[in-house]
Coordinates of C-alpha atoms in Angstrom, one line a residue:
X1446 CA 66.6 138.8 70.8
X1447 CA 66.7 139.5 74.6
X1448 CA 68.0 142.9 75.5
X1449 CA 69.5 143.1 79.0
X1450 CA 68.1 146.0 81.0
X1451 CA 70.0 148.1 83.3
X1452 CA 68.2 146.6 86.2
X1453 CA 69.0 143.1 85.3
X1454 CA 72.8 143.6 85.2
X1455 CA 73.5 143.8 89.0
X1456 CA 71.2 140.9 89.5
X1457 CA 73.1 138.8 87.0
X1458 CA 76.5 139.8 88.6
X1459 CA 75.0 139.0 92.1
X1460 CA 74.0 135.6 90.8
X1461 CA 77.4 134.8 89.5
X1462 CA 79.1 135.9 92.7
X1463 CA 76.6 133.6 94.6
X1464 CA 77.4 130.8 92.3
X1465 CA 81.1 131.3 92.8
X1466 CA 80.6 131.3 96.5
X1467 CA 78.7 128.0 96.4
X1468 CA 81.6 126.5 94.3
X1469 CA 84.2 127.8 96.8
X1470 CA 82.3 126.5 99.9
X1471 CA 81.6 123.0 98.4
X1472 CA 84.8 122.5 96.3
X1473 CA 87.4 124.5 98.4
X1474 CA 88.0 121.9 101.1
X1475 CA 88.4 119.2 98.4
X1476 CA 90.7 121.3 96.3
X1477 CA 92.7 122.2 99.4
X1478 CA 93.1 118.5 100.5
X1479 CA 94.1 117.3 96.9
X1480 CA 96.5 120.0 96.5
X1481 CA 98.1 119.5 100.0
X1482 CA 98.2 115.8 100.0
X1483 CA 98.4 114.7 96.4
X1484 CA 99.9 117.3 94.2
X1485 CA 102.3 119.0 96.5
X1486 CA 104.0 115.7 97.6
X1487 CA 104.5 114.9 93.8
X1488 CA 106.0 118.3 93.3
X1489 CA 108.4 117.9 96.2
X1490 CA 109.3 114.4 95.1
X1491 CA 110.1 115.6 91.7
X1492 CA 112.2 118.5 92.9
X1493 CA 114.0 116.3 95.5
X1494 CA 114.8 113.6 92.7
X1495 CA 117.1 116.1 90.9
X1496 CA 119.2 116.8 94.1
X1497 CA 121.8 114.7 95.9
X1498 CA 120.3 115.4 99.3
X1499 CA 121.6 113.1 101.9
X1500 CA 122.0 113.2 105.7
X1501 CA 123.3 116.8 105.5
X1502 CA 119.8 117.8 104.2
X1503 CA 121.2 120.1 101.5
X1504 CA 119.4 120.8 98.3
X1505 CA 122.3 120.2 96.0
X1506 CA 121.2 120.1 92.3
X1507 CA 122.6 117.1 90.4
X1508 CA 120.4 117.0 87.3
X1509 CA 119.8 113.5 86.0
X1510 CA 122.6 111.8 87.9
X1511 CA 120.1 109.9 90.2
X1512 CA 118.3 108.6 87.2
X1513 CA 121.5 107.4 85.5
X1514 CA 122.5 105.8 88.8
X1515 CA 119.1 104.1 88.9
X1516 CA 119.2 102.5 85.5
X1517 CA 122.7 101.4 86.1
X1518 CA 121.9 99.8 89.4
X1519 CA 122.3 95.8 89.1
X1520 CA 119.6 95.3 91.7
X1521 CA 116.8 97.4 89.9
X1522 CA 115.9 94.7 87.4
X1523 CA 115.3 92.2 90.1
X1524 CA 113.2 94.6 92.1
X1525 CA 111.2 95.5 89.1
X1526 CA 110.5 91.8 88.5
X1527 CA 109.5 91.4 92.0
X1528 CA 107.2 94.3 91.9
X1529 CA 105.5 93.1 88.8
X1530 CA 104.9 89.6 90.3
X1531 CA 103.6 91.1 93.6
X1532 CA 101.3 93.6 92.0
X1533 CA 99.8 91.4 89.3
X1534 CA 99.4 88.3 91.6
X1535 CA 98.1 90.2 94.7
X1536 CA 95.7 92.3 92.5
X1537 CA 94.2 89.2 90.8
X1538 CA 93.9 87.5 94.2
X1539 CA 92.1 90.5 95.7
X1540 CA 89.6 91.0 92.9
X1541 CA 88.9 87.4 92.1
X1542 CA 88.7 86.1 95.8
X1543 CA 86.8 89.3 96.9
X1544 CA 84.2 88.6 94.2
X1545 CA 84.0 85.0 95.2
X1546 CA 83.4 85.9 98.8
X1547 CA 80.8 88.5 98.0
X1548 CA 79.0 86.1 95.7
X1549 CA 79.0 83.4 98.3
X1550 CA 77.7 85.6 101.1
X1551 CA 75.1 87.7 99.1
X1552 CA 73.9 85.4 96.3
X1553 CA 74.3 81.7 97.3
X1554 CA 73.7 82.4 101.1
X1555 CA 70.2 83.7 101.1
X1556 CA 70.0 84.3 104.8
X1557 CA 71.3 87.7 105.6
X1558 CA 72.4 87.1 109.1
X1559 CA 74.6 84.2 108.0
X1560 CA 76.2 86.2 105.2
X1561 CA 76.8 89.1 107.6
X1562 CA 78.5 87.0 110.2
X1563 CA 80.8 85.4 107.4
X1564 CA 81.7 88.8 106.1
X1565 CA 82.5 90.2 109.5
X1566 CA 84.9 87.2 110.1
X1567 CA 86.7 88.0 106.9
X1568 CA 87.0 91.7 108.0
X1569 CA 89.0 90.7 111.2
X1570 CA 92.4 90.8 109.5
X1571 CA 91.6 94.3 108.3
X1572 CA 90.6 95.4 111.7
X1573 CA 93.7 93.9 113.4
X1574 CA 96.8 96.1 113.8
X1575 CA 99.4 95.3 111.1
X1576 CA 102.1 94.4 113.7
X1577 CA 99.8 91.8 115.4
X1578 CA 98.6 90.4 111.9
X1579 CA 102.2 90.0 110.7
X1580 CA 103.1 88.3 114.0
X1581 CA 100.4 85.7 113.5
X1582 CA 101.7 85.0 110.0
X1583 CA 105.2 84.7 111.4
X1584 CA 103.9 82.2 113.8
X1585 CA 102.2 80.3 110.9
X1586 CA 105.3 80.0 108.8
X1587 CA 108.0 79.9 111.5
X1588 CA 110.9 77.7 110.4
X1589 CA 111.0 75.9 113.9
X1590 CA 108.8 73.2 115.2
X1591 CA 106.7 75.9 116.9
X1592 CA 105.3 77.0 113.7
X1593 CA 101.7 76.0 112.9
X1594 CA 102.4 74.6 109.4
X1595 CA 105.5 72.8 110.6
X1596 CA 103.5 71.3 113.5
X1597 CA 101.1 70.0 110.9
X1598 CA 103.8 68.6 108.9
X1599 CA 105.4 66.9 112.0
X1600 CA 102.1 65.1 112.5
X1601 CA 102.3 63.7 109.0
X1602 CA 105.9 62.7 109.5
X1603 CA 107.6 65.5 107.4
X1604 CA 110.6 67.6 108.7
X1605 CA 110.1 71.4 109.3
X1606 CA 110.9 73.8 106.6
X1607 CA 112.0 77.4 106.6
X1608 CA 108.9 78.7 104.6
X1609 CA 109.6 82.5 104.7
X1610 CA 113.2 82.0 103.6
X1611 CA 112.5 79.5 100.8
X1612 CA 109.2 81.1 99.5
X1613 CA 109.0 84.8 100.6
X1614 CA 107.2 86.2 97.7
X1615 CA 104.1 83.8 97.7
X1616 CA 103.8 84.4 101.5
X1617 CA 104.0 88.1 101.0
X1618 CA 101.2 87.8 98.2
X1619 CA 99.1 85.7 100.5
X1620 CA 99.4 88.1 103.6
X1621 CA 98.5 91.1 101.5
X1622 CA 95.9 89.2 99.4
X1623 CA 93.8 88.2 102.5
X1624 CA 93.7 91.9 103.6
X1625 CA 92.8 93.3 100.1
X1626 CA 90.2 90.5 99.5
X1627 CA 88.1 91.7 102.4
X1628 CA 87.9 95.2 100.9
X1629 CA 86.8 93.6 97.6
X1630 CA 84.3 91.6 99.3
X1631 CA 82.7 94.7 100.8
X1632 CA 82.5 96.6 97.5
X1633 CA 81.2 93.6 95.5
X1634 CA 78.7 92.7 98.2
X1635 CA 77.2 96.2 98.1
X1636 CA 77.1 96.0 94.3
X1637 CA 75.4 92.7 94.1
X1638 CA 72.9 93.8 96.8
X1639 CA 72.0 96.9 94.5
X1640 CA 71.0 94.6 91.6
X1641 CA 67.1 94.4 91.5
X1642 CA 66.0 91.0 92.9
X1643 CA 63.2 91.0 90.1
X1644 CA 66.0 90.7 87.4
X1645 CA 67.4 87.6 89.1
X1646 CA 63.9 86.1 89.7
X1647 CA 63.0 86.7 86.0
X1648 CA 66.3 84.9 84.9
X1649 CA 65.4 82.0 87.1
X1650 CA 61.9 81.8 85.7
X1651 CA 63.3 81.6 82.2
X1652 CA 65.4 78.6 83.3
X1653 CA 68.8 80.2 83.7
X1654 CA 71.2 78.4 86.0
X1655 CA 73.1 80.1 88.9
X1656 CA 76.3 79.9 86.8
X1657 CA 74.4 81.6 83.8
X1658 CA 72.9 84.2 86.1
X1659 CA 76.5 85.0 87.5
X1660 CA 78.1 85.1 84.0
X1661 CA 75.4 86.9 82.0
X1662 CA 73.6 89.1 84.6
X1663 CA 75.8 89.8 87.7
X1664 CA 79.3 90.2 86.1
X1665 CA 78.1 92.6 83.3
X1666 CA 76.3 94.7 86.0
X1667 CA 79.5 94.9 88.1
X1668 CA 81.7 96.6 85.4
X1669 CA 82.1 99.8 87.5
X1670 CA 83.1 98.0 90.8
X1671 CA 85.4 95.7 88.9
X1672 CA 87.1 98.6 87.1
X1673 CA 87.3 100.7 90.4
X1674 CA 88.8 97.7 92.4
X1675 CA 91.3 96.7 89.8
X1676 CA 92.7 100.3 89.4
X1677 CA 92.5 101.0 93.1
X1678 CA 94.2 97.7 94.2
X1679 CA 96.9 98.2 91.4
X1680 CA 97.8 101.7 92.6
X1681 CA 97.6 100.7 96.3
X1682 CA 99.9 97.6 95.8
X1683 CA 102.4 99.7 93.8
X1684 CA 102.8 102.1 96.7
X1685 CA 102.4 99.6 99.6
X1686 CA 105.2 98.2 101.5
X1687 CA 104.3 98.1 105.1
X1688 CA 103.4 94.4 105.5
X1689 CA 106.5 93.4 103.5
X1690 CA 108.7 95.5 105.7
X1691 CA 107.3 93.9 108.9
X1692 CA 107.3 90.3 107.4
X1693 CA 110.6 90.0 105.6
X1694 CA 112.0 93.6 105.1
X1695 CA 112.5 92.8 101.5
X1696 CA 114.7 89.6 102.1
X1697 CA 116.3 87.3 102.0
X1698 CA 118.7 88.7 99.4
X1699 CA 116.1 91.1 97.8
X1700 CA 113.7 88.1 97.0
X1701 CA 110.8 90.0 98.3
X1702 CA 112.0 93.7 97.9
X1703 CA 109.5 95.6 95.8
X1704 CA 109.9 99.2 94.3
X1705 CA 108.2 101.1 97.0
X1706 CA 110.1 99.4 99.8
X1707 CA 113.4 99.9 97.9
X1708 CA 112.6 103.7 97.7
X1709 CA 112.0 103.6 101.5
X1710 CA 115.2 101.8 102.1
X1711 CA 117.2 104.2 100.1
X1712 CA 115.7 107.3 101.6
X1713 CA 115.3 106.4 105.3
X1714 CA 117.7 103.5 105.8
X1715 CA 120.6 104.7 103.6
X1716 CA 119.6 108.4 104.1
X1717 CA 119.9 109.0 100.3
X1718 CA 116.8 111.1 100.1
X1719 CA 117.5 112.4 96.5
X1720 CA 118.1 108.9 95.1
X1721 CA 115.1 107.5 97.1
X1722 CA 113.0 110.4 95.5
X1723 CA 114.0 109.4 92.0
X1724 CA 113.0 105.9 92.6
X1725 CA 109.6 107.1 94.0
X1726 CA 109.1 109.4 90.9
X1727 CA 109.4 106.5 88.6
X1728 CA 106.7 104.7 90.7
X1729 CA 104.4 107.7 90.3
X1730 CA 105.0 107.8 86.5
X1731 CA 104.2 104.1 86.2
X1732 CA 101.1 104.5 88.3
X1733 CA 99.7 107.3 86.2
X1734 CA 100.5 105.4 83.0
X1735 CA 98.8 102.2 84.3
X1736 CA 95.8 104.1 85.3
X1737 CA 95.4 105.5 81.8
X1738 CA 95.9 102.2 80.2
X1739 CA 93.3 100.4 82.4
X1740 CA 90.8 103.2 81.8
X1741 CA 91.3 102.6 78.2
X1742 CA 91.0 98.9 78.5
X1743 CA 87.9 99.1 80.6
X1744 CA 86.3 101.5 78.1
X1745 CA 85.9 104.3 80.6
X1746 CA 84.5 106.8 78.0
X1747 CA 81.9 104.3 76.8
X1748 CA 80.9 103.6 80.3
X1749 CA 80.4 107.4 80.9
X1750 CA 78.0 107.7 78.1
X1751 CA 74.3 108.0 79.1
X1752 CA 72.3 104.7 78.6
X1753 CA 70.1 104.7 75.5
X1754 CA 66.8 103.6 76.3
X1755 CA 65.3 101.1 73.8
X1756 CA 68.6 100.2 72.2

């Protein structure tokens, strides 16, 4: 049994204060940023969703009226369906195509310089300002003879088509997918590069084909990046609307209107801030719920357990 002496008490208290100061210095900026830019907007959105604030900017409490109006809105089921198609399709495109690009430039292309040039080219859309990027796509799918796709069709003897009016959602998914795939490519490329080359060489010596190495070695070792990208892209796509706003503004006739864009339209176009906040709050709840479900599906707790050597 250890007896704490009188001389040791001030030293122990001093150590605790020093530890508290270290935590404050290192975690203080993080806690400040998280509180200011994550928790505070959610609190304000929640409070605003129970008000009827409009252009008069008055905090008039209306209880659950905004939510009753939301679930009775005939446009909401169509927007929810658009959001589901947009998020699932674009997330799959981003993760799968990003993994394919990373695999192509880091595993199958052995010359690093060639892979680096290829990855840099795919990063150009992400480095391009959104307005310029969307203008290029509008030229691609222009309904006139000036559009790139219609020019190719005219060479083959086909008439021009109004691609954006007839197929707005597939084009929106493609526009966002190319941007997101470049991010996935960078994350997966770094993860594949971190795999010890001796493991891949040993598999080849054992007679494993490239497909077997990818399926049995690379993919199992990329479970963390796959989980991160899937959750990150899902949450980003749920809240994203900037490229849709620039390309179609949700049209025609709500065919490409997603949940986040609808919240923006209600709040800043119709100046119905309280109703727009209630739509945004539903998005926050859906995002948190989906995150917990995906962490469960990916086995997050099992992945956090320390690796047992020899098992």
